[in-house]
C-alpha cells in the first residue's frame, strides 16, 4: 500500500518546483522531505526523481503517480467534506484569502456574522492578489478565495476549483475634488496628460486600466504604482493623480474624490472559489452565506 503522505509530497514537488519550497509550505525540513521521497522510491521500486543541475525533476513514472495522487486527495477531501456536512456545524480553522477592497468593505460584517452564528469556526484571513490566491487555493493553502474579474481579463483557470458570483460593482474614473489640479477632468480621454496611479503590473485592475486608456487613444503616464487602494485614494484626493476605482471602495465611506461614469458603465465581478471537493462543507457554505449577507447589508 502506497503512503498517501509521501505521495502528497511528490505532488507538492510538482506544484512548487523545489524541495525547499515544499519543505517551507509544509513546515518540514528539506532533508525530511528528501528522505520521505527516497522511501517512496523504495516502495514503488522505480526512479521518481532525477537531478538536473541543482534542482530535481520528476520522471515520467512520478508524473503518473502525481496524476493518481491528485484524484486520491480530491476524493479524501470530498469524504471529509461530506462527513463534516453530515454534522451540519461549521467548526475548526477556515483559511480565507481576500484582496484589499473586499477586506475593507465586506470582511468586518462577514466576520461578525460568522462569530455570532458559528462560534466554533476559527476564520483566518490573508490578503492576497486574486491571481496568486486562486493558485494557492488549488494547492490547498486556502479553503476559500474571494477573487475579481474585470471586463476583458480572464482569471487563471484551475479545473478543481468552482466559481460562485458574489456581487458586481461599477468601475469609475476617480479625479481630485473640484478646485484641485486635474479636478476638471471628466473622462478618460481628458486624462491623457494626467499622472495615473495604478496597481503593479500583472493584476486584472492594471490590465483593465491600461486597456481603457489605450482605447481612448493614449498610453497612460503611470507615475505611481501601489497595491494599496487607500494610498491611491490619498494621491487622488491630494491632486497628484487620477485612477480607475471600483465602487466597492465606497461601501462604508463617503468618496473623498470626484467620480465619473465610464462609457458603457463597465462592471467588475467579485466571486468566491473553493475546491469542488470541499464546496459543500459547512465552513465554505457558512462563509459564502455570510459574505452574501454582508453585501446585502452594505447595499441597503
mmCIF file of N, CA, C and O in Angstrom, residues 49-99:
data_model
loop_
_atom_site.group_PDB
_atom_site.id
_atom_site.type_symbol
_atom_site.label_atom_id
_atom_site.label_comp_id
_atom_site.label_asym_id
_atom_site.label_seq_id
_atom_site.Cartn_x
_atom_site.Cartn_y
_atom_site.Cartn_z
ATOM 1 N N UNK A 49 12.780 10.650 -9.116
ATOM 2 C CA UNK A 49 13.397 11.962 -9.228
ATOM 3 C C UNK A 49 14.765 11.863 -9.887
ATOM 4 O O UNK A 49 15.508 10.920 -9.643
ATOM 5 N N UNK A 50 15.065 12.856 -10.725
ATOM 6 C CA UNK A 50 16.376 12.941 -11.349
ATOM 7 C C UNK A 50 16.959 14.316 -11.086
ATOM 8 O O UNK A 50 16.243 15.313 -11.136
ATOM 9 N N UNK A 51 18.255 14.378 -10.823
ATOM 10 C CA UNK A 51 18.905 15.667 -10.603
ATOM 11 C C UNK A 51 19.155 16.353 -11.944
ATOM 12 O O UNK A 51 19.681 15.742 -12.880
ATOM 13 N N UNK A 52 18.757 17.605 -12.015
ATOM 14 C CA UNK A 52 19.005 18.436 -13.193
ATOM 15 C C UNK A 52 19.664 19.712 -12.674
ATOM 16 O O UNK A 52 18.981 20.622 -12.203
ATOM 17 N N UNK A 53 20.987 19.772 -12.746
ATOM 18 C CA UNK A 53 21.703 20.885 -12.135
ATOM 19 C C UNK A 53 21.548 20.833 -10.623
ATOM 20 O O UNK A 53 21.820 19.812 -9.990
ATOM 21 N N UNK A 54 21.050 21.933 -10.044
ATOM 22 C CA UNK A 54 20.872 21.996 -8.591
ATOM 23 C C UNK A 54 19.427 21.674 -8.205
ATOM 24 O O UNK A 54 19.068 21.752 -7.034
ATOM 25 N N UNK A 55 18.599 21.313 -9.181
ATOM 26 C CA UNK A 55 17.198 21.017 -8.916
ATOM 27 C C UNK A 55 16.931 19.537 -9.172
ATOM 28 O O UNK A 55 17.801 18.794 -9.631
ATOM 29 N N UNK A 56 15.727 19.108 -8.859
ATOM 30 C CA UNK A 56 15.305 17.745 -9.175
ATOM 31 C C UNK A 56 14.121 17.806 -10.124
ATOM 32 O O UNK A 56 13.338 18.764 -10.107
ATOM 33 N N UNK A 57 14.003 16.795 -10.945
ATOM 34 C CA UNK A 57 12.939 16.726 -11.938
ATOM 35 C C UNK A 57 12.184 15.416 -11.793
ATOM 36 O O UNK A 57 12.786 14.369 -11.553
ATOM 37 N N UNK A 58 10.857 15.460 -11.926
ATOM 38 C CA UNK A 58 10.052 14.250 -11.825
ATOM 39 C C UNK A 58 10.213 13.403 -13.086
ATOM 40 O O UNK A 58 10.224 13.929 -14.212
ATOM 41 N N UNK A 59 10.335 12.098 -12.893
ATOM 42 C CA UNK A 59 10.391 11.178 -14.022
ATOM 43 C C UNK A 59 8.978 10.948 -14.558
ATOM 44 O O UNK A 59 7.983 11.285 -13.900
ATOM 45 N N UNK A 60 8.842 10.363 -15.755
ATOM 46 C CA UNK A 60 7.502 10.046 -16.278
ATOM 47 C C UNK A 60 6.696 9.174 -15.318
ATOM 48 O O UNK A 60 5.477 9.319 -15.211
ATOM 49 N N UNK A 61 7.372 8.256 -14.623
ATOM 50 C CA UNK A 61 6.666 7.397 -13.669
ATOM 51 C C UNK A 61 6.147 8.221 -12.478
ATOM 52 O O UNK A 61 5.057 7.965 -11.960
ATOM 53 N N UNK A 62 6.919 9.215 -12.066
ATOM 54 C CA UNK A 62 6.467 10.086 -10.989
ATOM 55 C C UNK A 62 5.255 10.897 -11.422
ATOM 56 O O UNK A 62 4.322 11.113 -10.636
ATOM 57 N N UNK A 63 5.245 11.340 -12.670
ATOM 58 C CA UNK A 63 4.101 12.103 -13.180
ATOM 59 C C UNK A 63 2.826 11.254 -13.162
ATOM 60 O O UNK A 63 1.733 11.756 -12.875
ATOM 61 N N UNK A 64 2.970 9.974 -13.453
ATOM 62 C CA UNK A 64 1.808 9.066 -13.382
ATOM 63 C C UNK A 64 1.281 9.000 -11.957
ATOM 64 O O UNK A 64 0.073 9.082 -11.713
ATOM 65 N N UNK A 65 2.198 8.855 -10.995
ATOM 66 C CA UNK A 65 1.787 8.802 -9.595
ATOM 67 C C UNK A 65 1.108 10.101 -9.158
ATOM 68 O O UNK A 65 0.116 10.077 -8.429
ATOM 69 N N UNK A 66 1.635 11.240 -9.612
ATOM 70 C CA UNK A 66 1.058 12.533 -9.232
ATOM 71 C C UNK A 66 -0.366 12.658 -9.749
ATOM 72 O O UNK A 66 -1.260 13.157 -9.047
ATOM 73 N N UNK A 67 -0.587 12.200 -10.973
ATOM 74 C CA UNK A 67 -1.945 12.266 -11.539
ATOM 75 C C UNK A 67 -2.930 11.481 -10.682
ATOM 76 O O UNK A 67 -4.027 11.955 -10.375
ATOM 77 N N UNK A 68 -2.548 10.294 -10.258
ATOM 78 C CA UNK A 68 -3.422 9.487 -9.404
ATOM 79 C C UNK A 68 -3.527 10.082 -8.000
ATOM 80 O O UNK A 68 -4.586 10.000 -7.364
ATOM 81 N N UNK A 69 -2.421 10.666 -7.519
ATOM 82 C CA UNK A 69 -2.443 11.273 -6.189
ATOM 83 C C UNK A 69 -3.450 12.415 -6.126
ATOM 84 O O UNK A 69 -4.176 12.571 -5.133
ATOM 85 N N UNK A 70 -3.510 13.237 -7.178
ATOM 86 C CA UNK A 70 -4.476 14.340 -7.219
ATOM 87 C C UNK A 70 -5.894 13.819 -7.067
ATOM 88 O O UNK A 70 -6.711 14.387 -6.330
ATOM 89 N N UNK A 71 -6.191 12.716 -7.755
ATOM 90 C CA UNK A 71 -7.530 12.132 -7.659
ATOM 91 C C UNK A 71 -7.800 11.575 -6.263
ATOM 92 O O UNK A 71 -8.899 11.722 -5.719
ATOM 93 N N UNK A 72 -6.774 10.950 -5.664
ATOM 94 C CA UNK A 72 -6.931 10.394 -4.315
ATOM 95 C C UNK A 72 -7.177 11.506 -3.301
ATOM 96 O O UNK A 72 -8.073 11.414 -2.453
ATOM 97 N N UNK A 73 -6.377 12.569 -3.376
ATOM 98 C CA UNK A 73 -6.530 13.675 -2.426
ATOM 99 C C UNK A 73 -7.888 14.359 -2.583
ATOM 100 O O UNK A 73 -8.519 14.750 -1.588
ATOM 101 N N UNK A 74 -8.330 14.507 -3.830
ATOM 102 C CA UNK A 74 -9.648 15.106 -4.046
ATOM 103 C C UNK A 74 -10.743 14.230 -3.443
ATOM 104 O O UNK A 74 -11.687 14.723 -2.822
ATOM 105 N N UNK A 75 -10.616 12.933 -3.612
ATOM 106 C CA UNK A 75 -11.620 12.013 -3.061
ATOM 107 C C UNK A 75 -11.607 12.047 -1.532
ATOM 108 O O UNK A 75 -12.665 12.033 -0.886
ATOM 109 N N UNK A 76 -10.416 12.093 -0.931
ATOM 110 C CA UNK A 76 -10.329 12.168 0.529
ATOM 111 C C UNK A 76 -10.918 13.476 1.053
ATOM 112 O O UNK A 76 -11.614 13.490 2.078
ATOM 113 N N UNK A 77 -10.645 14.567 0.336
ATOM 114 C CA UNK A 77 -11.198 15.855 0.759
ATOM 115 C C UNK A 77 -12.716 15.849 0.638
ATOM 116 O O UNK A 77 -13.426 16.403 1.478
ATOM 117 N N UNK A 78 -13.224 15.214 -0.413
ATOM 118 C CA UNK A 78 -14.680 15.112 -0.574
ATOM 119 C C UNK A 78 -15.288 14.289 0.570
ATOM 120 O O UNK A 78 -16.366 14.617 1.073
ATOM 121 N N UNK A 79 -14.578 13.239 0.975
ATOM 122 C CA UNK A 79 -15.067 12.423 2.094
ATOM 123 C C UNK A 79 -15.118 13.252 3.375
ATOM 124 O O UNK A 79 -16.086 13.189 4.141
ATOM 125 N N UNK A 80 -14.053 14.045 3.616
ATOM 126 C CA UNK A 80 -14.037 14.912 4.804
ATOM 127 C C UNK A 80 -15.172 15.932 4.747
ATOM 128 O O UNK A 80 -15.820 16.220 5.750
ATOM 129 N N UNK A 81 -15.400 16.481 3.555
ATOM 130 C CA UNK A 81 -16.460 17.478 3.389
ATOM 131 C C UNK A 81 -17.832 16.872 3.648
ATOM 132 O O UNK A 81 -18.680 17.453 4.332
ATOM 133 N N UNK A 82 -18.064 15.676 3.101
ATOM 134 C CA UNK A 82 -19.353 15.007 3.308
ATOM 135 C C UNK A 82 -19.563 14.659 4.774
ATOM 136 O O UNK A 82 -20.673 14.774 5.306
ATOM 137 N N UNK A 83 -18.484 14.230 5.429
ATOM 138 C CA UNK A 83 -18.585 13.894 6.846
ATOM 139 C C UNK A 83 -18.905 15.140 7.663
ATOM 140 O O UNK A 83 -19.779 15.123 8.544
ATOM 141 N N UNK A 84 -18.211 16.254 7.355
ATOM 142 C CA UNK A 84 -18.473 17.499 8.070
ATOM 143 C C UNK A 84 -19.888 18.001 7.808
ATOM 144 O O UNK A 84 -20.573 18.486 8.714
ATOM 145 N N UNK A 85 -20.328 17.878 6.558
ATOM 146 C CA UNK A 85 -21.675 18.339 6.216
ATOM 147 C C UNK A 85 -22.746 17.547 6.953
ATOM 148 O O UNK A 85 -23.820 18.071 7.269
ATOM 149 N N UNK A 86 -22.465 16.280 7.245
ATOM 150 C CA UNK A 86 -23.446 15.455 7.959
ATOM 151 C C UNK A 86 -23.644 15.937 9.385
ATOM 152 O O UNK A 86 -24.679 15.694 10.001
ATOM 153 N N UNK A 87 -22.637 16.650 9.910
ATOM 154 C CA UNK A 87 -22.747 17.192 11.264
ATOM 155 C C UNK A 87 -23.471 18.530 11.286
ATOM 156 O O UNK A 87 -23.940 18.973 12.330
ATOM 157 N N UNK A 88 -23.540 19.170 10.110
ATOM 158 C CA UNK A 88 -24.298 20.423 9.944
ATOM 159 C C UNK A 88 -23.810 21.515 10.883
ATOM 160 O O UNK A 88 -24.591 22.338 11.342
ATOM 161 N N UNK A 89 -22.517 21.543 11.184
ATOM 162 C CA UNK A 89 -21.968 22.606 12.008
ATOM 163 C C UNK A 89 -20.581 22.970 11.504
ATOM 164 O O UNK A 89 -19.760 22.099 11.238
ATOM 165 N N UNK A 90 -20.344 24.265 11.339
ATOM 166 C CA UNK A 90 -19.048 24.739 10.880
ATOM 167 C C UNK A 90 -18.102 24.845 12.063
ATOM 168 O O UNK A 90 -18.343 25.617 12.993
ATOM 169 N N UNK A 91 -17.043 24.053 12.050
ATOM 170 C CA UNK A 91 -16.066 24.060 13.148
ATOM 171 C C UNK A 91 -14.656 24.048 12.579
ATOM 172 O O UNK A 91 -14.454 23.909 11.370
ATOM 173 N N UNK A 92 -13.678 24.173 13.470
ATOM 174 C CA UNK A 92 -12.281 24.094 13.060
ATOM 175 C C UNK A 92 -11.770 25.394 12.478
ATOM 176 O O UNK A 92 -12.410 26.442 12.553
ATOM 177 N N UNK A 93 -10.587 25.337 11.868
ATOM 178 C CA UNK A 93 -9.951 26.503 11.266
ATOM 179 C C UNK A 93 -10.313 26.588 9.800
ATOM 180 O O UNK A 93 -10.205 25.598 9.063
ATOM 181 N N UNK A 94 -10.735 27.768 9.381
ATOM 182 C CA UNK A 94 -11.126 28.005 7.989
ATOM 183 C C UNK A 94 -10.214 29.088 7.429
ATOM 184 O O UNK A 94 -10.151 30.196 7.943
ATOM 185 N N UNK A 95 -9.514 28.778 6.338
ATOM 186 C CA UNK A 95 -8.492 29.670 5.785
ATOM 187 C C UNK A 95 -9.061 30.425 4.580
ATOM 188 O O UNK A 95 -9.416 29.808 3.574
ATOM 189 N N UNK A 96 -9.106 31.740 4.695
ATOM 190 C CA UNK A 96 -9.741 32.584 3.690
ATOM 191 C C UNK A 96 -8.718 33.546 3.090
ATOM 192 O O UNK A 96 -7.962 34.192 3.812
ATOM 193 N N UNK A 97 -8.698 33.658 1.768
ATOM 194 C CA UNK A 97 -7.832 34.611 1.075
ATOM 195 C C UNK A 97 -8.698 35.702 0.457
ATOM 196 O O UNK A 97 -9.710 35.405 -0.194
ATOM 197 N N UNK A 98 -8.319 36.959 0.660
ATOM 198 C CA UNK A 98 -9.108 38.084 0.154
ATOM 199 C C UNK A 98 -8.176 39.119 -0.473
ATOM 200 O O UNK A 98 -6.976 39.106 -0.241
ATOM 201 N N UNK A 99 -8.754 40.025 -1.286
ATOM 202 C CA UNK A 99 -7.992 41.166 -1.768
ATOM 203 C C UNK A 99 -8.485 42.414 -1.054
ATOM 204 O O UNK A 99 -9.504 42.393 -0.365
#
